[in-house]
PDB file of C-alpha atoms in Angstrom:
ATOM      1  CA  MET A   1      15.374  13.876 -13.336  1.00 45.00           C
ATOM      2  CA  GLY A   2      17.079  10.509 -13.771  1.00 46.00           C
ATOM      3  CA  SER A   3      15.436   7.446 -15.162  1.00 48.00           C
ATOM      4  CA  SER A   4      13.446   5.189 -12.847  1.00 48.00           C
ATOM      5  CA  PRO A   5      14.055   1.501 -12.331  1.00 52.00           C
ATOM      6  CA  VAL A   6      12.361  -0.578 -15.001  1.00 48.00           C
ATOM      7  CA  TYR A   7      11.482  -4.179 -14.309  1.00 53.00           C
ATOM      8  CA  LYS A   8      10.732  -6.764 -16.936  1.00 51.00           C
ATOM      9  CA  LEU A   9       8.992 -10.041 -16.565  1.00 54.00           C
ATOM     10  CA  GLU A  10      10.257 -12.368 -19.266  1.00 51.00           C
ATOM     11  CA  GLU A  11       7.928 -15.152 -20.279  1.00 48.00           C
ATOM     12  CA  ASP A  12       7.905 -17.761 -23.014  1.00 42.00           C
ATOM     13  CA  GLY A  13      11.022 -16.335 -24.617  1.00 41.00           C
ATOM     14  CA  HIS A  14       9.491 -12.860 -25.073  1.00 40.00           C
ATOM     15  CA  ASP A  15       9.978  -9.639 -23.125  1.00 41.00           C
ATOM     16  CA  TYR A  16       6.961  -8.006 -21.551  1.00 37.00           C
ATOM     17  CA  GLU A  17       8.085  -4.602 -20.349  1.00 37.00           C
ATOM     18  CA  SER A  18       6.421  -2.765 -17.515  1.00 35.00           C
ATOM     19  CA  GLY A  19       7.422  -0.355 -14.787  1.00 35.00           C
ATOM     20  CA  TYR A  20       8.541   3.230 -14.764  1.00 33.00           C
ATOM     21  CA  ALA A  21      10.852   4.451 -17.514  1.00 36.00           C
ATOM     22  CA  SER A  22      11.694   8.129 -17.761  1.00 36.00           C
ATOM     23  CA  GLY A  23      10.739  10.084 -20.823  1.00 38.00           C
ATOM     24  CA  SER A  24      14.419  10.376 -21.722  1.00 38.00           C
ATOM     25  CA  SER A  25      14.941   6.627 -21.855  1.00 38.00           C
ATOM     26  CA  SER A  26      15.999   5.359 -25.248  1.00 39.00           C
ATOM     27  CA  ASP A  27      15.003   2.060 -26.768  1.00 40.00           C
ATOM     28  CA  ALA A  28      18.613   0.996 -26.498  1.00 39.00           C
ATOM     29  CA  GLU A  29      18.604   1.273 -22.700  1.00 39.00           C
ATOM     30  CA  LEU A  30      18.331  -1.996 -20.847  1.00 39.00           C
ATOM     31  CA  PRO A  31      16.142  -2.416 -17.774  1.00 39.00           C
ATOM     32  CA  GLU A  32      18.071  -2.589 -14.523  1.00 58.00           C
ATOM     33  CA  ILE A  33      16.554  -5.918 -13.519  1.00 62.00           C
ATOM     34  CA  TYR A  34      15.054  -8.829 -15.412  1.00 67.00           C
ATOM     35  CA  PHE A  35      12.700 -11.179 -13.615  1.00 82.00           C
ATOM     36  CA  THR A  36      11.668 -14.342 -15.371  1.00 88.00           C
ATOM     37  CA  LYS A  37       8.955 -16.487 -13.850  1.00 90.00           C
ATOM     38  CA  PRO A  38      11.492 -19.234 -13.042  1.00 93.00           C
ATOM     39  CA  HIS A  39      13.734 -16.571 -11.475  1.00 92.00           C
ATOM     40  CA  LEU A  40      10.907 -15.405  -9.214  1.00 93.00           C
ATOM     41  CA  VAL A  41      10.189 -18.993  -8.214  1.00 94.00           C
ATOM     42  CA  PHE A  42      13.880 -19.473  -7.413  1.00 95.00           C
ATOM     43  CA  LEU A  43      14.094 -16.229  -5.406  1.00 95.00           C
ATOM     44  CA  ASN A  44      11.029 -17.122  -3.377  1.00 95.00           C
ATOM     45  CA  ARG A  45      12.416 -20.568  -2.673  1.00 95.00           C
ATOM     46  CA  GLN A  46      15.689 -19.031  -1.437  1.00 95.00           C
ATOM     47  CA  LEU A  47      14.148 -16.157   0.525  1.00 96.00           C
ATOM     48  CA  GLN A  48      11.483 -18.369   2.072  1.00 93.00           C
ATOM     49  CA  ASN A  49      13.903 -19.764   4.650  1.00 92.00           C
ATOM     50  CA  LEU A  50      15.517 -16.474   5.640  1.00 96.00           C
ATOM     51  CA  GLU A  51      14.695 -14.296   8.635  1.00 97.00           C
ATOM     52  CA  PRO A  52      13.120 -10.867   7.932  1.00 97.00           C
ATOM     53  CA  GLN A  53      16.403  -9.078   8.705  1.00 97.00           C
ATOM     54  CA  GLU A  54      18.173 -11.180   6.055  1.00 97.00           C
ATOM     55  CA  ILE A  55      15.459 -10.515   3.496  1.00 97.00           C
ATOM     56  CA  LEU A  56      15.644  -6.774   4.216  1.00 97.00           C
ATOM     57  CA  GLN A  57      19.408  -6.856   3.739  1.00 96.00           C
ATOM     58  CA  TRP A  58      18.975  -8.665   0.424  1.00 96.00           C
ATOM     59  CA  CYS A  59      16.478  -6.019  -0.708  1.00 96.00           C
ATOM     60  CA  ILE A  60      18.822  -3.149   0.123  1.00 95.00           C
ATOM     61  CA  THR A  61      21.649  -4.647  -1.925  1.00 92.00           C
ATOM     62  CA  SER A  62      19.508  -5.968  -4.794  1.00 93.00           C
ATOM     63  CA  LEU A  63      16.584  -3.637  -5.535  1.00 93.00           C
ATOM     64  CA  PRO A  64      17.016  -0.055  -6.786  1.00 91.00           C
ATOM     65  CA  GLY A  65      14.284   2.459  -6.043  1.00 93.00           C
ATOM     66  CA  LEU A  66      13.375   0.685  -2.789  1.00 95.00           C
ATOM     67  CA  TYR A  67      10.833   2.224  -0.370  1.00 97.00           C
ATOM     68  CA  GLN A  68       8.793   0.968   2.571  1.00 98.00           C
ATOM     69  CA  GLU A  69       5.022   1.390   2.339  1.00 96.00           C
ATOM     70  CA  THR A  70       3.511   1.575   5.786  1.00 96.00           C
ATOM     71  CA  ALA A  71       0.416   2.517   7.769  1.00 94.00           C
ATOM     72  CA  PHE A  72       2.534   2.003  10.906  1.00 97.00           C
ATOM     73  CA  GLY A  73       0.951  -1.289  11.861  1.00 94.00           C
ATOM     74  CA  VAL A  74       2.835  -3.799  13.981  1.00 95.00           C
ATOM     75  CA  THR A  75       4.771  -5.246  11.061  1.00 96.00           C
ATOM     76  CA  GLY A  76       5.555  -1.835   9.611  1.00 97.00           C
ATOM     77  CA  VAL A  77       7.132  -0.505  12.795  1.00 98.00           C
ATOM     78  CA  THR A  78       9.023  -3.780  13.245  1.00 98.00           C
ATOM     79  CA  SER A  79      10.479  -3.486   9.753  1.00 98.00           C
ATOM     80  CA  LEU A  80      11.378   0.150  10.404  1.00 98.00           C
ATOM     81  CA  ASP A  81      13.212  -0.765  13.609  1.00 98.00           C
ATOM     82  CA  MET A  82      15.119  -3.603  11.938  1.00 97.00           C
ATOM     83  CA  LEU A  83      16.216  -1.301   9.114  1.00 97.00           C
ATOM     84  CA  ALA A  84      17.298   1.383  11.583  1.00 95.00           C
ATOM     85  CA  LYS A  85      19.504  -1.127  13.403  1.00 95.00           C
ATOM     86  CA  MET A  86      21.324  -2.051  10.180  1.00 94.00           C
ATOM     87  CA  LYS A  87      23.242   1.249  10.173  1.00 84.00           C
ATOM     88  CA  ILE A  88      22.607   1.743   6.480  1.00 89.00           C
ATOM     89  CA  PRO A  89      24.554   4.640   4.857  1.00 88.00           C
ATOM     90  CA  ARG A  90      22.283   7.633   4.217  1.00 79.00           C
ATOM     91  CA  PRO A  91      22.197   7.300   0.393  1.00 79.00           C
ATOM     92  CA  GLN A  92      20.972   3.708   0.764  1.00 84.00           C
ATOM     93  CA  MET A  93      18.489   4.279   3.581  1.00 92.00           C
ATOM     94  CA  VAL A  94      14.958   3.127   2.867  1.00 96.00           C
ATOM     95  CA  ASP A  95      12.468   6.013   2.896  1.00 97.00           C
ATOM     96  CA  LEU A  96       8.921   5.503   4.152  1.00 98.00           C
ATOM     97  CA  ILE A  97       5.701   6.194   2.253  1.00 98.00           C
ATOM     98  CA  PHE A  98       2.511   6.769   4.237  1.00 98.00           C
ATOM     99  CA  PHE A  99      -0.857   7.168   2.519  1.00 97.00           C
ATOM    100  CA  ASP A 100      -2.814   9.562   4.708  1.00 97.00           C
ATOM    101  CA  THR A 101      -6.430   8.859   3.776  1.00 96.00           C
ATOM    102  CA  LEU A 102      -7.503  11.741   6.061  1.00 98.00           C
ATOM    103  CA  HIS A 103      -9.558   9.167   7.989  1.00 97.00           C
ATOM    104  CA  HIS A 104      -6.916   7.626  10.226  1.00 97.00           C
ATOM    105  CA  PHE A 105      -7.335   7.435  13.998  1.00 97.00           C
ATOM    106  CA  PRO A 106      -5.761  10.223  16.107  1.00 97.00           C
ATOM    107  CA  GLU A 107      -3.702   7.446  17.736  1.00 98.00           C
ATOM    108  CA  THR A 108      -2.117   6.671  14.356  1.00 97.00           C
ATOM    109  CA  HIS A 109      -1.008  10.282  13.913  1.00 98.00           C
ATOM    110  CA  ASP A 110       0.298  10.304  17.484  1.00 98.00           C
ATOM    111  CA  LEU A 111       2.341   7.190  16.652  1.00 98.00           C
ATOM    112  CA  ILE A 112       3.820   8.921  13.590  1.00 98.00           C
ATOM    113  CA  ASN A 113       5.055  11.746  15.823  1.00 98.00           C
ATOM    114  CA  ARG A 114       6.651   9.235  18.189  1.00 98.00           C
ATOM    115  CA  ILE A 115       8.236   7.437  15.229  1.00 98.00           C
ATOM    116  CA  ARG A 116       9.751  10.717  14.010  1.00 97.00           C
ATOM    117  CA  ASP A 117      11.245  11.306  17.465  1.00 97.00           C
ATOM    118  CA  ARG A 118      12.601   7.754  17.780  1.00 97.00           C
ATOM    119  CA  TYR A 119      14.008   7.518  14.234  1.00 96.00           C
ATOM    120  CA  PRO A 120      14.984  11.087  13.249  1.00 95.00           C
ATOM    121  CA  LEU A 121      17.089   9.992  10.271  1.00 93.00           C
ATOM    122  CA  VAL A 122      14.212   8.260   8.511  1.00 93.00           C
ATOM    123  CA  ASN A 123      12.653  10.224   5.669  1.00 96.00           C
ATOM    124  CA  LEU A 124       8.844  10.024   5.566  1.00 97.00           C
ATOM    125  CA  HIS A 125       6.817  10.867   2.433  1.00 98.00           C
ATOM    126  CA  ILE A 126       3.128  11.524   3.127  1.00 98.00           C
ATOM    127  CA  TYR A 127       0.602  11.330   0.295  1.00 98.00           C
ATOM    128  CA  LYS A 128      -2.992  12.502   0.712  1.00 98.00           C
ATOM    129  CA  PRO A 129      -6.035  12.412  -1.587  1.00 97.00           C
ATOM    130  CA  ALA A 130      -5.594  14.938  -4.399  1.00 97.00           C
ATOM    131  CA  GLY A 131      -6.771  18.431  -3.509  1.00 96.00           C
ATOM    132  CA  ALA A 132      -7.731  17.632   0.101  1.00 97.00           C
ATOM    133  CA  ASP A 133      -5.951  18.309   3.381  1.00 97.00           C
ATOM    134  CA  SER A 134      -8.604  17.275   5.879  1.00 97.00           C
ATOM    135  CA  GLU A 135     -11.547  14.934   6.337  1.00 97.00           C
ATOM    136  CA  GLU A 136     -13.837  17.933   5.877  1.00 97.00           C
ATOM    137  CA  ASP A 137     -12.160  18.841   2.558  1.00 97.00           C
ATOM    138  CA  PHE A 138     -12.647  15.291   1.343  1.00 97.00           C
ATOM    139  CA  ALA A 139     -16.354  15.264   2.294  1.00 97.00           C
ATOM    140  CA  ARG A 140     -16.976  18.616   0.579  1.00 97.00           C
ATOM    141  CA  GLN A 141     -15.429  17.344  -2.638  1.00 96.00           C
ATOM    142  CA  HIS A 142     -16.822  13.812  -2.735  1.00 96.00           C
ATOM    143  CA  GLY A 143     -19.812  13.728  -0.412  1.00 96.00           C
ATOM    144  CA  GLU A 144     -20.367  12.513   3.130  1.00 96.00           C
ATOM    145  CA  ARG A 145     -19.415   8.927   4.005  1.00 95.00           C
ATOM    146  CA  LEU A 146     -18.266   8.034   0.497  1.00 95.00           C
ATOM    147  CA  TRP A 147     -17.000   4.665   1.813  1.00 91.00           C
ATOM    148  CA  GLU A 148     -20.654   3.719   2.311  1.00 91.00           C
ATOM    149  CA  THR A 149     -22.101   5.111  -0.924  1.00 94.00           C
ATOM    150  CA  ASN A 150     -19.268   4.131  -3.286  1.00 92.00           C
ATOM    151  CA  ASP A 151     -16.604   2.024  -1.603  1.00 89.00           C
ATOM    152  CA  GLU A 152     -14.482   1.479  -4.719  1.00 90.00           C
ATOM    153  CA  LEU A 153     -14.408   5.188  -5.507  1.00 92.00           C
ATOM    154  CA  TYR A 154     -13.336   5.864  -1.927  1.00 93.00           C
ATOM    155  CA  ASP A 155     -10.497   3.349  -2.238  1.00 92.00           C
ATOM    156  CA  TRP A 156      -9.390   4.937  -5.503  1.00 93.00           C
ATOM    157  CA  LEU A 157      -9.444   8.522  -4.219  1.00 95.00           C
ATOM    158  CA  ALA A 158      -8.039   7.902  -0.728  1.00 95.00           C
ATOM    159  CA  LYS A 159      -5.501   5.148  -1.399  1.00 94.00           C
ATOM    160  CA  VAL A 160      -4.923   3.926  -4.943  1.00 93.00           C
ATOM    161  CA  GLU A 161      -4.502   7.271  -6.750  1.00 95.00           C
ATOM    162  CA  PRO A 162      -2.179   8.645  -4.032  1.00 96.00           C
ATOM    163  CA  ALA A 163      -0.163   5.408  -4.250  1.00 95.00           C
ATOM    164  CA  GLN A 164       0.196   5.658  -8.024  1.00 93.00           C
ATOM    165  CA  ARG A 165       1.148   9.327  -7.674  1.00 96.00           C
ATOM    166  CA  ALA A 166       3.798   8.426  -5.096  1.00 96.00           C
ATOM    167  CA  TYR A 167       5.256   5.666  -7.270  1.00 94.00           C
ATOM    168  CA  ARG A 168       5.480   8.077 -10.178  1.00 94.00           C
ATOM    169  CA  GLU A 169       6.879  11.116  -8.347  1.00 95.00           C
ATOM    170  CA  LEU A 170       9.359   9.178  -6.191  1.00 95.00           C
ATOM    171  CA  GLN A 171      10.309   6.825  -9.037  1.00 92.00           C
ATOM    172  CA  VAL A 172       9.576   3.806  -6.912  1.00 94.00           C
ATOM    173  CA  GLY A 173      10.867   0.519  -8.270  1.00 92.00           C
ATOM    174  CA  ALA A 174      10.206  -1.758  -5.301  1.00 94.00           C
ATOM    175  CA  VAL A 175       8.303  -1.572  -2.021  1.00 96.00           C
ATOM    176  CA  LEU A 176       8.509  -3.354   1.307  1.00 97.00           C
ATOM    177  CA  THR A 177       5.093  -4.252   2.698  1.00 95.00           C
ATOM    178  CA  GLY A 178       3.901  -5.458   6.088  1.00 92.00           C
ATOM    179  CA  ARG A 179       1.725  -8.264   4.738  1.00 92.00           C
ATOM    180  CA  ARG A 180       1.889 -11.663   6.444  1.00 92.00           C
ATOM    181  CA  ARG A 181       0.268 -14.994   5.612  1.00 88.00           C
ATOM    182  CA  SER A 182      -1.009 -15.275   9.168  1.00 83.00           C
ATOM    183  CA  GLN A 183      -3.308 -12.308   8.465  1.00 79.00           C
ATOM    184  CA  GLY A 184      -5.458 -14.577   6.312  1.00 67.00           C
ATOM    185  CA  GLY A 185      -7.783 -13.528   3.485  1.00 69.00           C
ATOM    186  CA  GLN A 186      -5.983 -12.695   0.246  1.00 71.00           C
ATOM    187  CA  ARG A 187      -2.724 -12.684   2.209  1.00 67.00           C
ATOM    188  CA  GLY A 188      -2.931 -16.344   3.179  1.00 70.00           C
ATOM    189  CA  ASP A 189      -0.571 -17.533   0.455  1.00 83.00           C
ATOM    190  CA  ILE A 190       1.480 -14.469  -0.494  1.00 91.00           C
ATOM    191  CA  PRO A 191       5.053 -15.094  -1.675  1.00 94.00           C
ATOM    192  CA  VAL A 192       8.029 -13.255  -0.224  1.00 95.00           C
ATOM    193  CA  ILE A 193       8.604 -11.417  -3.499  1.00 95.00           C
ATOM    194  CA  GLU A 194       6.175 -10.660  -6.315  1.00 93.00           C
ATOM    195  CA  VAL A 195       5.843  -8.338  -9.304  1.00 91.00           C
ATOM    196  CA  ASP A 196       2.527  -6.618  -9.941  1.00 88.00           C
ATOM    197  CA  GLU A 197       1.012  -6.080 -13.388  1.00 83.00           C
ATOM    198  CA  ALA A 198       2.635  -2.629 -13.702  1.00 83.00           C
ATOM    199  CA  GLY A 199       6.109  -3.950 -12.915  1.00 86.00           C
ATOM    200  CA  LEU A 200       6.295  -2.822  -9.287  1.00 91.00           C
ATOM    201  CA  VAL A 201       8.258  -5.269  -7.135  1.00 93.00           C
ATOM    202  CA  LYS A 202       6.570  -6.000  -3.807  1.00 94.00           C
ATOM    203  CA  VAL A 203       8.535  -7.692  -1.056  1.00 97.00           C
ATOM    204  CA  ASN A 204       6.854  -9.183   2.002  1.00 96.00           C
ATOM    205  CA  PRO A 205       9.781  -9.803   4.403  1.00 97.00           C
ATOM    206  CA  PHE A 206       7.485 -10.957   7.214  1.00 97.00           C
ATOM    207  CA  ALA A 207       5.376 -13.318   5.125  1.00 94.00           C
ATOM    208  CA  ASN A 208       6.288 -16.225   7.436  1.00 93.00           C
ATOM    209  CA  TRP A 209       5.906 -14.417  10.757  1.00 95.00           C
ATOM    210  CA  SER A 210       2.858 -14.534  13.018  1.00 92.00           C
ATOM    211  CA  PHE A 211       1.267 -11.687  14.969  1.00 91.00           C
ATOM    212  CA  LYS A 212       2.787 -13.221  18.117  1.00 94.00           C
ATOM    213  CA  GLN A 213       6.314 -13.092  16.673  1.00 96.00           C
ATOM    214  CA  VAL A 214       5.928  -9.476  15.573  1.00 96.00           C
ATOM    215  CA  ASN A 215       4.443  -8.463  18.910  1.00 95.00           C
ATOM    216  CA  GLU A 216       7.270 -10.185  20.798  1.00 97.00           C
ATOM    217  CA  TYR A 217       9.842  -8.288  18.736  1.00 98.00           C
ATOM    218  CA  ILE A 218       8.099  -4.979  19.481  1.00 98.00           C
ATOM    219  CA  LYS A 219       8.127  -5.654  23.234  1.00 97.00           C
ATOM    220  CA  ALA A 220      11.694  -6.973  23.305  1.00 98.00           C
ATOM    221  CA  ASN A 221      13.018  -3.941  21.396  1.00 98.00           C
ATOM    222  CA  ASN A 222      10.740  -1.290  22.906  1.00 98.00           C
ATOM    223  CA  VAL A 223       9.459  -0.300  19.456  1.00 98.00           C
ATOM    224  CA  PRO A 224       6.777   2.438  19.391  1.00 98.00           C
ATOM    225  CA  TYR A 225       3.393   1.014  18.429  1.00 98.00           C
ATOM    226  CA  ASN A 226      -0.208   2.156  18.018  1.00 97.00           C
ATOM    227  CA  GLU A 227      -1.926   2.488  21.406  1.00 97.00           C
ATOM    228  CA  LEU A 228      -5.086   1.007  19.879  1.00 95.00           C
ATOM    229  CA  LEU A 229      -3.405  -2.400  20.135  1.00 93.00           C
ATOM    230  CA  ASP A 230      -3.806  -2.180  23.901  1.00 94.00           C
ATOM    231  CA  ARG A 231      -7.577  -1.781  23.370  1.00 93.00           C
ATOM    232  CA  GLY A 232      -8.182  -4.937  21.379  1.00 89.00           C
ATOM    233  CA  TYR A 233      -7.252  -3.791  17.890  1.00 87.00           C
ATOM    234  CA  LYS A 234      -4.781  -5.882  15.900  1.00 85.00           C
ATOM    235  CA  SER A 235      -4.979  -4.363  12.407  1.00 85.00           C
ATOM    236  CA  VAL A 236      -5.535  -0.608  12.240  1.00 91.00           C
ATOM    237  CA  GLY A 237      -6.731   1.322   9.182  1.00 90.00           C
ATOM    238  CA  ASP A 238      -9.359   4.047   8.770  1.00 94.00           C
ATOM    239  CA  TRP A 239     -11.563   4.787  11.793  1.00 93.00           C
ATOM    240  CA  HIS A 240     -14.734   3.989   9.849  1.00 90.00           C
ATOM    241  CA  SER A 241     -13.650   0.495   8.805  1.00 90.00           C
ATOM    242  CA  THR A 242     -11.651  -0.750  11.811  1.00 88.00           C
ATOM    243  CA  LYS A 243     -12.917  -2.353  15.007  1.00 88.00           C
ATOM    244  CA  PRO A 244     -11.350  -4.363  17.844  1.00 86.00           C
ATOM    245  CA  VAL A 245     -11.207  -8.149  17.391  1.00 82.00           C
ATOM    246  CA  LYS A 246     -12.496 -10.746  19.810  1.00 76.00           C
ATOM    247  CA  GLU A 247     -10.456 -13.536  21.351  1.00 76.00           C
ATOM    248  CA  GLY A 248      -9.846 -16.250  18.760  1.00 70.00           C
ATOM    249  CA  GLU A 249     -10.816 -14.103  15.754  1.00 69.00           C
ATOM    250  CA  ASP A 250      -8.510 -13.603  12.778  1.00 69.00           C
ATOM    251  CA  GLU A 251      -6.118 -10.703  13.046  1.00 72.00           C
ATOM    252  CA  ARG A 252      -7.899  -8.681  10.353  1.00 56.00           C
ATOM    253  CA  ALA A 253     -11.425  -9.624  11.428  1.00 58.00           C
ATOM    254  CA  GLY A 254     -11.914  -6.057  12.630  1.00 52.00           C
ATOM    255  CA  ARG A 255     -11.474  -4.628   9.135  1.00 63.00           C
ATOM    256  CA  TRP A 256     -14.569  -4.012   6.954  1.00 52.00           C
ATOM    257  CA  GLN A 257     -16.846  -6.079   9.174  1.00 55.00           C
ATOM    258  CA  GLY A 258     -19.920  -7.340   7.353  1.00 57.00           C
ATOM    259  CA  GLN A 259     -18.317  -6.850   3.929  1.00 61.00           C
ATOM    260  CA  GLN A 260     -16.810  -9.310   1.474  1.00 57.00           C
ATOM    261  CA  LYS A 261     -13.574  -7.375   1.538  1.00 53.00           C
ATOM    262  CA  THR A 262     -10.114  -8.052   2.924  1.00 55.00           C
ATOM    263  CA  GLU A 263      -7.919  -5.476   1.134  1.00 53.00           C
ATOM    264  CA  CYS A 264      -8.057  -1.683   0.922  1.00 60.00           C
ATOM    265  CA  GLY A 265      -7.217  -1.420  -2.762  1.00 60.00           C
ATOM    266  CA  ILE A 266      -3.482  -0.763  -2.749  1.00 69.00           C
ATOM    267  CA  HIS A 267      -2.754  -4.481  -3.026  1.00 57.00           C
ATOM    268  CA  ASN A 268      -5.531  -5.237  -5.521  1.00 62.00           C
ATOM    269  CA  PRO A 269      -4.737  -5.521  -9.264  1.00 70.00           C
ATOM    270  CA  ARG A 270      -4.450  -2.118 -10.937  1.00 59.00           C
ATOM    271  CA  SER A 271      -6.529  -3.384 -13.866  1.00 53.00           C
ATOM    272  CA  LYS A 272      -9.469  -3.699 -11.455  1.00 57.00           C
ATOM    273  CA  PHE A 273      -9.394   0.030 -10.803  1.00 52.00           C
ATOM    274  CA  ALA A 274      -8.769   0.856 -14.459  1.00 57.00           C
ATOM    275  CA  GLN A 275     -11.978  -1.023 -15.277  1.00 62.00           C
ATOM    276  CA  PHE A 276     -13.788   0.686 -12.400  1.00 53.00           C
ATOM    277  CA  LEU A 277     -12.749   4.156 -13.595  1.00 56.00           C
ATOM    278  CA  LYS A 278     -13.861   3.285 -17.136  1.00 58.00           C
ATOM    279  CA  GLU A 279     -17.270   2.223 -15.817  1.00 61.00           C
ATOM    280  CA  GLN A 280     -17.521   5.412 -13.748  1.00 58.00           C
ATOM    281  CA  GLU A 281     -16.783   7.529 -16.835  1.00 64.00           C
ATOM    282  CA  MET A 282     -19.348   5.641 -18.929  1.00 61.00           C
ATOM    283  CA  LYS A 283     -21.926   6.112 -16.169  1.00 62.00           C
ATOM    284  CA  LYS A 284     -21.166   9.842 -16.043  1.00 62.00           C
ATOM    285  CA  GLN A 285     -21.524  10.162 -19.825  1.00 67.00           C
ATOM    286  CA  SER A 286     -24.793   8.221 -19.755  1.00 65.00           C
ATOM    287  CA  GLU A 287     -26.209  10.481 -17.040  1.00 64.00           C
ATOM    288  CA  ALA A 288     -25.122  13.603 -18.949  1.00 63.00           C
ATOM    289  CA  LEU A 289     -26.795  12.300 -22.120  1.00 65.00           C
ATOM    290  CA  HIS A 290     -29.975  11.470 -20.195  1.00 65.00           C
ATOM    291  CA  GLN A 291     -30.069  14.981 -18.706  1.00 71.00           C
ATOM    292  CA  ALA A 292     -29.503  16.538 -22.140  1.00 66.00           C
ATOM    293  CA  LEU A 293     -32.378  14.534 -23.640  1.00 70.00           C
ATOM    294  CA  GLU A 294     -34.672  15.512 -20.770  1.00 70.00           C
ATOM    295  CA  SER A 295     -33.760  19.175 -21.287  1.00 70.00           C
ATOM    296  CA  GLU A 296     -34.564  18.944 -25.004  1.00 68.00           C
ATOM    297  CA  GLU A 297     -37.933  17.283 -24.285  1.00 67.00           C
ATOM    298  CA  GLY A 298     -38.758  19.978 -21.740  1.00 64.00           C
ATOM    299  CA  ALA A 299     -37.878  22.718 -24.196  1.00 65.00           C
ATOM    300  CA  GLU A 300     -40.097  21.151 -26.877  1.00 63.00           C
ATOM    301  CA  ILE A 301     -43.053  20.929 -24.466  1.00 64.00           C
ATOM    302  CA  THR A 302     -42.789  24.573 -23.392  1.00 64.00           C
ATOM    303  CA  SER A 303     -42.497  25.733 -27.002  1.00 60.00           C
TER     304      SER A 303
END
């Protein structure tokens, strides 16, 4: 297996390496791309004034290991259609990655089938929670309605771990996302291009577009879309955390209603989940120790 793209963020005259280097990489090998903070500022300033199609074209010619992450929302299918119209040679085509949480609406899976029919040349990689192929499998392994009892663990198992597994197995160096500033929340001030703490380049080609602009493109180009949009939904995720929005509400107001939450975990800092997993392990060890002490006390009493 060849080496993956490695991205470096240079800061204060020092190199801070991150990303995905293969085990065969030698210290003498140079990363394929260097991003300094001033360079990122410059790129964002230049890309800021371009149309999504121009940004997508720049990504194809500039970023190795490029994939599109999508849950087949309105921006995702718009990006897919724009890429398909570019007549990109097969070796340079942008593959799709879909994280099947096993809790998507039937309408989302129906859309995926229609997407496959409409764009037969597009390669789709589907990643599910480890060791589970159905909602019932997931519940047997982790308990019923885990999103209610331990929301962060649900995000890790259903979304974040599959994402990290995909990045590793596919040697992903950069991803296209469907995030837009008009969606509000944590997305309100996203740049066009960013580098996460693990070195993954994230590009938001539609950062400047509104829901209206995306919807107009879909209608004008007859792009397949999720039928839930015709029933008042604007942002579609898992069935248990997605509801229709009312007139005048923010686009993502139907996600995680009643919770102080605007992101599913994939776009949150990885260090947050590293800390969460550490706390989960410490809690597990503490419970095991407590049970062991109780067993010893019980044995002493009976003897």
